[in-house]
Amino acid sequence: MDTQALAQLLFPEVNDTPESLEARFPARNLPEGAVVTRMAPSPTGFVHLGNLVQGLTSERMAHRSGGVLFLRVEDTDAKREVPGAVEVLIETLRHYGIHFDEGATMDGETGAYGPYRQRQRADIYHIYAKKLVAEGKAYPCFCTEDELAAMRAQQEREKHTTGYYGQYAVWRDRPIEDIRAQMAAGHPWVLRFRSTGSIENHFKFDDLVKGKISVTENNIDHVLLKSDGIPTYHFAHAVDDHLMRTTHVVRGDEWLATLPFHIQLFQALGFRLPKYAHIGPLQKMDGESKRKLSKRKDPELALTYYRAEGFPPEAVYEYILTLLNSNYEDWRRANPDAPAADFPFNVKKCNPAGNLFDYAKLIDVSKNVISRMPAEMVYSHLTEWALEFEPEFGAVLARDRAYAERILAIGRGGKKPRKDLAVWKDAKDYMGFFYPEFLQAPIFPAQADLATVKTVLEKFLDAFRFADDSAAWFDKIKAITQEIGFTADMRAYKADPAAYPGTIADVSTYIRIAVTGKVNSPDLYTVMQILGEAETLRRITQAIGVL
Ligand code: GLU
């Protein structure tokens, strides 16, 4: 077969050469060991936790090594494309602190290795397609869908592996006259790879996450170009990762199955194979068994979920780090104030089997992350979230920044900060009572004697001096306790509860309920200091009034 003639027959319009592309996209000028990697999403509009895991891994590898992270849009499947999907992806990842150095952007692209949208690269793929044909490594196949379906049915009947290979690869060695005739008749064709592999052969492959794995050679003549001339993922990614000078590919382990083909393809094209990190799936417990997180069943797969719930992006980021590198938590304990970016992330520590998504753990991480934030930062995050998701609450927060920050400063700083908030959604319940709009009417415990409650409140109203320090304030509560015959000695009470009608804890609870409308609140003295004298007195007076 005259493969040169075939190449010319199939790609008459292609005149450019691989050599000119090599010159147009020269090796990057980066320090030794710098990782060049990418995110290569298909623009389907759905951004999920898996994207973030992959993005974070790639980003850490690139930026910790002084390398480059770029965004390539794999839009070869126009049917699945959703308008605006690229913008959503960029914005979502930015929300989580993942920034691209080059590639597709909100309004175009930046970088010297583009275009970064695959649909704009058709001419580039065709240059390599022509080269493969000329070298006898690819050929056109005119099988119709029906013929392929019949072939598959026959393979199934005969219990043969399905696919286009060996004796089934019917267009592999057809004379050029047949091809010419088909083309003249206007029949569509796909370009197939001529595999030289055998499933009898196995070889070792070193994956950054999976470790040393044994793989079987590929013997299938996979499609490189579809009948519309658009490449398949396999072919496009090989060409793109080569020309964009990618050193590392981080992707989901669903691609392991076609890795042997990818290796062949890089060899056939004369490209150096990048290093691969195949990340295992995110799973969750479903009863006794584990299963992959599913788009249909698990709302927590979508990144929009975390935003709506009010997880700070820093918390989700840290949680993913705890999933990916099991030493992250120890590091965080040893470096409580360091930015997460200082952590020595190592892709080789990722669990080859993937990770179990654990909501309780995420909550835990989030509480810690929020507890370490300064009040000003909590305020900004919370207000931004509330204005979008709980606008009435957002409005009161925005009304008086200083006031809200004083509330949010309660129990912050120091070695053991309070951990009241796991998500911004918790905040209204936690601190709403500071605002008249969200203050609930006091409901005293059913077992409390309301006359006693009233007496306590009246005495407190009398004794309360706003200028008291917390010790003097507390002494007054003690005094009231004794005056009404309750005890301030909790130990004595525990030893003989029947001996006392109540304790100082009950007295505090009555006052707390009158002031906050709740049984639980942060330190009551501080609460009153923030509410101010007039408002504290007003609330107690009002509670007395309804008793
Ligand atoms: N477009 C592929 C996907 O969405 C990218 C895989 C890769 O990163 O190479 O899964």
Coordinates of C-alpha atoms and ligand atoms in Angstrom, one line a residue:
M1 CA 0.0 0.0 0.0
D2 CA 1.3 3.4 -0.9
T3 CA 0.7 5.1 2.4
Q4 CA 1.9 8.5 1.2
A5 CA -0.7 8.4 -1.5
L6 CA -3.3 7.4 1.0
A7 CA -2.3 10.3 3.3
Q8 CA -2.7 12.7 0.4
L9 CA -6.0 11.2 -0.6
L10 CA -7.5 11.6 2.9
F11 CA -6.0 14.9 3.9
P12 CA -5.4 16.9 0.6
E13 CA -5.8 20.2 2.4
V14 CA -3.1 19.5 5.0
N15 CA 0.2 21.0 4.1
D16 CA 1.7 22.0 7.4
T17 CA 4.1 19.5 9.1
P18 CA 4.6 18.3 12.7
E19 CA 8.0 19.9 12.5
S20 CA 6.5 23.3 12.1
L21 CA 4.3 22.6 15.1
E22 CA 7.3 21.6 17.2
A23 CA 8.9 24.9 16.3
R24 CA 5.7 26.8 17.1
F25 CA 5.4 25.3 20.5
P26 CA 8.9 24.9 21.8
A27 CA 9.9 23.2 25.1
R28 CA 9.0 25.4 28.0
N29 CA 11.7 27.3 29.7
L30 CA 11.1 26.1 33.3
P31 CA 13.4 25.1 36.1
E32 CA 14.4 21.5 36.5
G33 CA 11.5 19.4 38.1
A34 CA 8.8 22.0 37.3
V35 CA 5.5 20.2 36.7
V36 CA 3.3 21.3 33.8
T37 CA -0.1 20.0 34.2
R38 CA -3.7 20.8 33.2
M39 CA -7.3 20.5 33.9
A40 CA -9.1 19.3 30.7
P41 CA -12.8 19.3 31.5
S42 CA -15.6 18.7 29.0
P43 CA -17.8 21.8 29.3
T44 CA -20.9 20.0 30.5
G45 CA -21.8 22.6 33.1
F46 CA -21.7 20.2 36.1
V47 CA -18.8 21.0 38.4
H48 CA -18.3 18.3 41.0
L49 CA -16.2 17.3 43.9
G50 CA -14.2 15.1 41.7
N51 CA -13.2 18.1 39.6
L52 CA -12.0 19.8 42.7
V53 CA -10.0 16.8 43.8
Q54 CA -8.3 16.6 40.4
G55 CA -7.9 20.4 40.2
L56 CA -6.4 20.7 43.6
T57 CA -4.0 17.8 43.0
S58 CA -2.9 19.3 39.7
E59 CA -2.7 22.8 41.1
R60 CA -0.6 21.7 44.1
M61 CA 1.8 19.7 41.8
A62 CA 2.2 22.6 39.4
H63 CA 2.6 25.4 41.8
R64 CA 4.7 23.7 44.5
S65 CA 7.2 22.8 41.8
G66 CA 7.3 26.3 40.2
G67 CA 5.5 24.9 37.2
V68 CA 2.4 25.7 35.2
L69 CA -1.3 24.8 35.5
F70 CA -3.4 25.4 32.4
L71 CA -7.0 25.0 31.5
R72 CA -7.8 23.2 28.3
V73 CA -11.4 22.8 27.2
E74 CA -12.3 19.4 25.8
D75 CA -15.2 20.5 23.7
T76 CA -15.1 17.9 21.0
D77 CA -18.5 16.5 21.9
A78 CA -20.7 19.4 20.9
K79 CA -23.8 17.5 21.9
R80 CA -22.9 17.5 25.6
E81 CA -21.8 21.1 25.7
V82 CA -23.7 23.6 27.8
P83 CA -23.3 27.3 27.1
G84 CA -21.5 29.2 29.9
A85 CA -20.0 25.9 31.3
V86 CA -16.4 27.1 31.0
E87 CA -17.1 30.3 32.9
V88 CA -18.9 28.3 35.6
L89 CA -15.9 26.0 35.9
I90 CA -13.4 28.9 36.1
E91 CA -15.4 30.8 38.6
T92 CA -16.1 27.7 40.8
L93 CA -12.5 26.7 40.9
R94 CA -11.4 30.3 41.7
H95 CA -13.9 30.2 44.6
Y96 CA -11.8 27.3 46.0
G97 CA -8.5 29.1 45.4
I98 CA -7.5 27.3 42.2
H99 CA -6.1 29.7 39.6
F100 CA -4.9 28.8 36.2
D101 CA -1.7 30.3 34.8
E102 CA -2.8 29.9 31.2
G103 CA -5.4 28.5 29.0
A104 CA -9.0 29.2 28.5
T105 CA -10.3 32.3 30.4
M106 CA -13.6 34.0 31.0
D107 CA -13.4 35.9 27.7
G108 CA -10.9 34.1 25.6
E109 CA -7.5 32.6 26.5
T110 CA -4.0 33.4 27.6
G111 CA -0.8 31.6 26.9
A112 CA 1.6 30.7 24.1
Y113 CA 0.5 27.1 23.7
G114 CA -3.0 27.5 22.4
P115 CA -5.6 27.5 21.2
Y116 CA -6.8 25.9 24.4
R117 CA -10.3 24.8 23.1
Q118 CA -10.1 21.6 21.2
R119 CA -12.6 22.6 18.6
Q120 CA -10.3 25.3 17.5
R121 CA -7.4 22.8 17.0
A122 CA -8.9 20.7 14.2
D123 CA -6.1 21.6 11.7
I124 CA -3.5 20.6 14.3
Y125 CA -5.0 17.2 14.8
H126 CA -5.2 16.7 11.0
I127 CA -1.5 17.3 10.6
Y128 CA -0.7 14.4 12.9
A129 CA -3.4 12.3 11.5
K130 CA -1.9 12.7 8.0
K131 CA 1.5 11.8 9.4
L132 CA 0.2 8.6 11.0
V133 CA -1.4 7.6 7.7
A134 CA 1.7 8.3 5.8
E135 CA 3.6 6.1 8.2
G136 CA 1.1 3.3 7.9
K137 CA -0.1 3.7 11.5
A138 CA -3.6 4.8 10.7
Y139 CA -6.2 4.0 8.1
P140 CA -9.7 5.0 7.1
C141 CA -12.6 2.7 8.0
F142 CA -16.0 2.9 6.2
C143 CA -18.0 0.5 8.4
T144 CA -21.5 1.7 9.0
E145 CA -23.1 1.7 12.4
D146 CA -25.2 -1.3 11.3
E147 CA -22.1 -3.2 10.2
L148 CA -20.4 -2.5 13.5
A149 CA -23.5 -3.5 15.4
A150 CA -23.7 -6.8 13.5
M151 CA -20.0 -7.4 14.2
R152 CA -20.6 -6.8 17.9
A153 CA -23.5 -9.2 17.9
Q154 CA -21.4 -11.9 16.2
Q155 CA -18.6 -11.4 18.7
E156 CA -21.0 -11.8 21.5
R157 CA -22.5 -14.9 20.0
E158 CA -19.1 -16.5 19.5
K159 CA -18.0 -15.3 23.0
H160 CA -15.2 -13.2 21.5
T161 CA -14.0 -10.0 23.0
T162 CA -15.9 -7.2 21.3
G163 CA -14.2 -4.5 19.4
Y164 CA -12.5 -3.7 16.1
Y165 CA -9.4 -5.8 16.0
G166 CA -7.6 -8.7 14.3
Q167 CA -9.9 -10.5 11.8
Y168 CA -12.7 -8.0 12.6
A169 CA -10.6 -5.1 11.5
V170 CA -12.0 -5.4 8.0
W171 CA -10.7 -2.1 6.6
R172 CA -7.2 -2.5 7.9
D173 CA -5.6 -3.8 4.8
R174 CA -8.0 -2.8 2.1
P175 CA -6.4 -1.7 -1.2
I176 CA -6.4 2.0 -1.9
E177 CA -8.7 1.5 -4.9
D178 CA -11.5 0.4 -2.5
I179 CA -10.9 3.4 -0.4
R180 CA -11.0 5.7 -3.4
A181 CA -14.2 4.2 -4.6
Q182 CA -15.9 4.6 -1.2
M183 CA -14.8 8.2 -1.0
A184 CA -16.0 8.9 -4.6
A185 CA -19.4 7.5 -3.6
G186 CA -19.4 10.0 -0.7
H187 CA -19.4 7.5 2.1
P188 CA -18.3 8.7 5.5
W189 CA -15.2 7.3 7.1
V190 CA -13.4 7.4 10.5
L191 CA -9.7 7.2 10.9
R192 CA -8.5 4.2 12.9
F193 CA -5.3 3.5 14.7
R194 CA -3.4 0.4 13.4
S195 CA -2.7 -1.4 16.6
T196 CA 0.4 -3.6 16.7
G197 CA -0.3 -4.8 20.3
S198 CA -1.4 -8.2 21.5
I199 CA -3.4 -9.1 24.5
E200 CA -1.0 -11.9 25.2
N201 CA 1.6 -9.3 26.2
H202 CA 1.7 -7.5 29.5
F203 CA 4.0 -4.9 30.8
K204 CA 4.6 -2.9 33.9
F205 CA 3.6 0.7 34.2
D206 CA 4.5 3.1 37.0
D207 CA 1.6 5.4 38.0
L208 CA 2.1 8.2 40.5
V209 CA -1.0 7.2 42.4
K210 CA -1.6 3.5 41.6
G211 CA 2.1 2.6 41.9
K212 CA 3.5 -0.2 39.7
I213 CA 0.7 -1.8 37.8
S214 CA 0.6 -4.5 35.2
V215 CA -1.2 -3.7 32.0
T216 CA -2.2 -5.6 29.0
E217 CA -1.3 -4.4 25.5
N218 CA -4.0 -2.9 23.4
N219 CA -5.0 -4.8 20.2
I220 CA -8.0 -2.7 19.2
D221 CA -7.9 -0.3 16.3
H222 CA -9.5 2.6 18.1
V223 CA -11.0 5.6 16.4
L224 CA -8.7 8.6 16.1
L225 CA -10.9 10.9 14.1
K226 CA -14.7 10.7 13.9
S227 CA -16.5 11.0 10.5
D228 CA -16.8 14.8 11.0
G229 CA -13.0 15.1 11.3
I230 CA -13.2 15.8 15.1
P231 CA -10.8 13.8 17.1
T232 CA -11.6 11.4 19.9
Y233 CA -10.4 12.2 23.4
H234 CA -7.6 9.7 23.0
F235 CA -6.1 11.3 20.0
A236 CA -6.7 14.9 21.0
H237 CA -5.2 14.5 24.4
A238 CA -2.1 12.9 23.1
V239 CA -1.5 15.7 20.6
D240 CA -2.5 18.4 23.0
D241 CA -0.5 17.2 26.0
H242 CA 2.5 16.9 23.8
L243 CA 2.3 20.3 22.1
M244 CA 1.3 22.0 25.3
R245 CA 4.4 20.4 26.9
T246 CA 2.5 18.7 29.7
T247 CA 4.7 16.8 32.0
H248 CA 2.1 15.3 34.3
V249 CA -1.5 14.2 33.7
V250 CA -3.8 13.9 36.7
R251 CA -7.1 12.3 35.8
G252 CA -9.8 9.9 37.0
D253 CA -8.9 6.2 37.0
E254 CA -11.7 5.5 34.6
W255 CA -9.0 6.2 32.0
L256 CA -6.8 3.3 33.1
A257 CA -8.7 1.0 30.7
T258 CA -7.5 3.0 27.7
L259 CA -4.1 3.8 29.1
P260 CA -2.4 1.0 27.0
F261 CA -3.8 2.6 23.9
H262 CA -2.6 6.0 25.0
I263 CA 0.9 4.7 25.5
Q264 CA 0.8 3.1 22.0
L265 CA -0.4 6.4 20.6
F266 CA 2.3 8.5 22.1
Q267 CA 4.9 6.0 20.8
A268 CA 3.4 6.0 17.4
L269 CA 3.4 9.8 17.3
G270 CA 7.0 9.9 18.5
F271 CA 6.0 11.8 21.6
R272 CA 7.4 11.4 25.1
L273 CA 4.9 10.0 27.5
P274 CA 3.9 12.3 30.3
K275 CA 3.8 10.9 33.8
Y276 CA 0.3 9.9 34.9
A277 CA -1.6 10.1 38.2
H278 CA -4.8 8.2 38.0
I279 CA -7.0 9.2 40.9
G280 CA -9.5 6.7 42.4
P281 CA -13.1 7.6 42.7
L282 CA -14.9 9.3 45.6
Q283 CA -17.1 6.9 47.4
K284 CA -19.6 6.8 50.2
M285 CA -21.0 4.3 52.5
D286 CA -24.4 3.1 51.5
G287 CA -25.6 0.8 54.2
E288 CA -22.8 -1.8 54.6
S289 CA -21.2 -1.2 51.3
K290 CA -19.2 1.4 49.5
R291 CA -20.3 3.0 46.3
K292 CA -19.2 5.8 44.0
L293 CA -20.8 9.1 44.6
S294 CA -23.5 9.6 42.0
K295 CA -24.8 12.7 40.3
R296 CA -28.3 11.4 40.5
K297 CA -28.4 10.2 44.1
D298 CA -25.9 12.4 46.0
P299 CA -26.5 16.2 46.1
E300 CA -23.1 16.5 47.9
L301 CA -21.3 15.6 44.7
A302 CA -22.1 19.0 43.1
L303 CA -19.9 21.9 44.2
T304 CA -22.9 24.2 44.2
Y305 CA -24.1 22.2 47.3
Y306 CA -21.2 23.4 49.4
R307 CA -21.8 26.9 48.5
A308 CA -25.5 26.8 49.3
E309 CA -24.9 25.0 52.6
G310 CA -22.4 27.7 53.5
F311 CA -19.1 25.8 53.8
P312 CA -16.3 28.2 53.5
P313 CA -14.2 27.3 50.5
E314 CA -11.1 27.0 52.8
A315 CA -12.9 24.2 54.7
V316 CA -13.7 22.2 51.6
Y317 CA -10.2 22.7 50.4
E318 CA -8.7 21.5 53.7
Y319 CA -11.1 18.6 53.8
I320 CA -9.9 17.5 50.4
L321 CA -6.3 17.8 51.6
T322 CA -7.2 15.5 54.6
L323 CA -8.6 13.0 52.1
L324 CA -5.7 13.1 49.7
N325 CA -2.8 13.1 52.1
S326 CA -3.4 11.3 55.4
N327 CA -0.5 13.3 57.0
Y328 CA -2.3 16.5 56.4
E329 CA -4.1 16.5 59.8
D330 CA -0.9 16.0 61.8
W331 CA 0.7 18.8 59.8
R332 CA -2.3 21.1 60.5
R333 CA -2.1 20.3 64.3
A334 CA 1.6 21.2 64.2
N335 CA 1.0 24.3 62.1
P336 CA -2.3 25.7 63.2
D337 CA -1.8 29.1 61.7
A338 CA 0.1 28.3 58.5
P339 CA -1.7 28.7 55.1
A340 CA -2.8 25.4 53.7
A341 CA -0.6 26.1 50.7
D342 CA 2.5 25.5 52.8
F343 CA 1.6 21.9 53.3
P344 CA 4.1 19.6 51.4
F345 CA 1.5 18.0 49.2
N346 CA 2.6 14.7 47.7
V347 CA 0.6 13.0 45.0
K348 CA 2.2 9.7 45.8
K349 CA 0.5 9.7 49.2
C350 CA -3.0 9.6 47.5
N351 CA -4.9 6.4 48.2
P352 CA -4.8 4.3 45.1
A353 CA -8.3 3.0 45.8
G354 CA -9.8 6.4 46.1
N355 CA -11.4 8.0 49.1
L356 CA -14.4 7.7 51.3
F357 CA -16.4 10.9 51.5
D358 CA -17.2 11.5 55.2
Y359 CA -19.7 14.3 55.9
A360 CA -19.1 14.2 59.6
K361 CA -15.4 14.7 59.0
L362 CA -16.1 17.6 56.7
I363 CA -18.2 19.3 59.4
D364 CA -15.4 18.7 61.8
V365 CA -12.8 20.3 59.5
S366 CA -15.1 23.2 58.8
K367 CA -15.6 23.9 62.5
N368 CA -11.9 24.0 63.0
V369 CA -11.3 26.2 59.9
I370 CA -13.9 28.7 61.0
S371 CA -12.7 28.7 64.6
R372 CA -9.3 29.8 63.4
M373 CA -10.6 32.7 61.3
P374 CA -10.4 36.2 62.6
A375 CA -13.8 37.7 63.3
E376 CA -13.4 40.2 60.3
M377 CA -13.0 37.3 57.9
V378 CA -15.9 35.3 59.4
Y379 CA -18.0 38.5 59.0
S380 CA -17.1 38.9 55.3
H381 CA -17.7 35.3 54.4
L382 CA -20.8 35.0 56.4
T383 CA -22.4 38.2 55.1
E384 CA -21.6 37.5 51.5
W385 CA -23.2 34.1 51.9
A386 CA -26.2 35.3 53.8
L387 CA -26.9 38.1 51.3
E388 CA -27.2 35.4 48.7
F389 CA -28.9 32.6 50.6
E390 CA -30.6 34.2 53.6
P391 CA -31.2 37.8 52.5
E392 CA -33.1 39.0 55.6
F393 CA -30.3 37.8 57.8
G394 CA -27.7 39.2 55.4
A395 CA -29.4 42.6 55.6
V396 CA -29.1 42.8 59.4
L397 CA -25.5 41.7 59.2
A398 CA -24.7 44.3 56.6
R399 CA -26.5 47.0 58.6
D400 CA -23.9 47.2 61.3
R401 CA -20.6 45.6 60.6
A402 CA -18.9 46.6 63.9
Y403 CA -21.8 45.1 65.9
A404 CA -21.7 41.8 64.0
E405 CA -18.0 41.6 64.4
R406 CA -18.2 42.0 68.1
I407 CA -20.6 39.0 68.2
L408 CA -18.4 37.0 66.0
A409 CA -15.4 37.8 68.1
I410 CA -16.9 35.9 71.1
G411 CA -14.6 33.1 72.1
R412 CA -12.3 33.6 69.1
G413 CA -8.5 33.6 69.4
G414 CA -6.6 31.8 72.1
K415 CA -5.7 28.2 72.3
K416 CA -9.2 26.8 72.5
P417 CA -11.5 28.9 70.3
R418 CA -15.3 28.2 70.3
K419 CA -16.5 26.0 67.5
D420 CA -20.1 27.0 67.2
L421 CA -20.2 27.3 63.4
A422 CA -19.6 24.5 60.9
V423 CA -21.5 26.2 58.0
W424 CA -22.8 29.7 57.5
K425 CA -26.3 28.1 57.6
D426 CA -25.7 27.6 61.4
A427 CA -25.1 31.3 62.1
K428 CA -28.7 32.6 62.2
D429 CA -29.6 30.1 64.9
Y430 CA -26.4 30.8 66.8
M431 CA -26.5 34.6 66.8
G432 CA -29.9 35.7 65.4
F433 CA -31.0 36.6 69.0
F434 CA -28.7 39.6 69.0
Y435 CA -31.1 41.2 66.4
P436 CA -34.6 42.1 67.4
E437 CA -35.8 40.7 64.1
F438 CA -34.7 37.2 65.0
L439 CA -35.2 37.2 68.8
Q440 CA -37.6 34.5 69.9
A441 CA -40.1 35.0 72.7
P442 CA -38.8 33.5 76.0
I443 CA -40.1 30.1 76.9
F444 CA -39.1 29.0 80.4
P445 CA -38.5 25.3 81.3
A446 CA -41.8 23.5 82.0
Q447 CA -40.6 22.4 85.5
A448 CA -39.6 26.0 86.5
D449 CA -41.8 27.8 88.9
L450 CA -42.8 31.0 87.0
A451 CA -43.2 33.0 90.2
T452 CA -39.6 32.2 91.1
V453 CA -38.5 33.1 87.5
K454 CA -40.2 36.4 87.8
T455 CA -38.6 37.1 91.2
V456 CA -35.2 36.3 89.7
L457 CA -35.7 38.6 86.8
E458 CA -36.9 41.4 89.0
K459 CA -34.0 41.1 91.3
F460 CA -31.6 41.0 88.4
L461 CA -33.1 44.0 86.9
D462 CA -32.6 45.8 90.1
A463 CA -29.0 44.7 90.6
F464 CA -27.8 44.9 87.1
R465 CA -25.1 47.6 86.5
F466 CA -23.8 47.7 83.0
A467 CA -20.4 48.9 84.1
D468 CA -19.8 45.9 86.4
D469 CA -17.0 43.6 85.4
S470 CA -17.8 40.0 84.9
A471 CA -16.7 39.0 88.5
A472 CA -19.0 41.6 90.0
W473 CA -21.8 40.6 87.6
F474 CA -21.5 37.0 88.6
D475 CA -21.4 37.8 92.3
K476 CA -24.8 39.5 91.9
I477 CA -26.2 36.3 90.3
K478 CA -24.8 34.3 93.2
A479 CA -26.4 36.7 95.6
I480 CA -29.8 36.3 93.9
T481 CA -29.4 32.6 94.0
Q482 CA -29.0 32.6 97.7
E483 CA -31.8 35.1 98.3
I484 CA -34.3 32.8 96.7
G485 CA -33.1 29.7 98.5
F486 CA -31.3 28.1 95.6
T487 CA -27.7 27.0 95.9
A488 CA -24.6 28.2 94.2
D489 CA -22.7 25.1 95.4
M490 CA -23.0 22.7 92.5
R491 CA -21.1 20.0 94.3
A492 CA -23.3 20.0 97.3
Y493 CA -26.4 20.0 95.0
K494 CA -25.1 17.0 93.1
A495 CA -24.6 15.1 96.3
D496 CA -28.1 15.8 97.5
P497 CA -30.4 17.3 94.9
A498 CA -33.5 16.9 97.0
A499 CA -32.1 19.3 99.5
Y500 CA -32.4 22.3 97.2
P501 CA -35.3 23.8 95.1
G502 CA -32.7 24.8 92.4
T503 CA -29.2 26.0 91.7
I504 CA -27.3 28.9 90.3
A505 CA -27.4 27.1 86.9
D506 CA -31.2 27.5 86.9
V507 CA -31.0 31.1 87.9
S508 CA -28.6 31.8 85.0
T509 CA -30.8 29.9 82.6
Y510 CA -33.8 32.0 83.5
I511 CA -31.8 35.2 82.9
R512 CA -30.4 33.7 79.7
I513 CA -33.8 32.8 78.3
A514 CA -35.1 36.3 79.1
V515 CA -32.2 38.0 77.3
T516 CA -31.6 35.6 74.4
G517 CA -34.8 33.6 74.0
K518 CA -32.6 30.5 74.1
V519 CA -31.4 27.9 76.5
N520 CA -27.9 28.0 75.0
S521 CA -25.9 31.0 74.1
P522 CA -22.3 32.2 74.3
D523 CA -21.1 33.7 77.6
L524 CA -24.0 35.7 79.0
Y525 CA -22.0 38.5 80.5
T526 CA -20.4 39.1 77.1
V527 CA -23.8 38.9 75.4
M528 CA -25.1 41.6 77.6
Q529 CA -22.1 43.8 77.0
I530 CA -22.6 43.5 73.3
L531 CA -26.4 44.0 73.5
G532 CA -25.8 47.2 75.6
E533 CA -27.4 48.4 78.7
A534 CA -30.7 49.6 77.3
E535 CA -31.4 46.6 75.2
T536 CA -30.5 44.2 78.0
L537 CA -32.9 46.0 80.4
R538 CA -35.6 46.2 77.8
R539 CA -35.5 42.4 77.2
I540 CA -35.6 41.6 80.9
T541 CA -38.5 44.0 81.5
Q542 CA -40.4 42.6 78.6
A543 CA -39.9 39.0 79.9
I544 CA -41.2 40.1 83.3
G545 CA -44.2 41.7 81.6
V546 CA -45.3 38.5 80.0
L547 CA -44.8 36.3 83.0
Ligands
GLU1 N1 -12.1 15.6 29.2 C1 -11.7 14.5 30.0 C2 -12.7 14.3 31.1 O1 -13.6 15.1 31.2 C3 -10.3 14.8 30.6 C4 -9.5 13.7 31.1 C5 -8.1 14.2 31.3 O2 -7.8 15.0 32.2 O3 -7.2 13.8 30.5 O4 -12.7 13.4 31.8

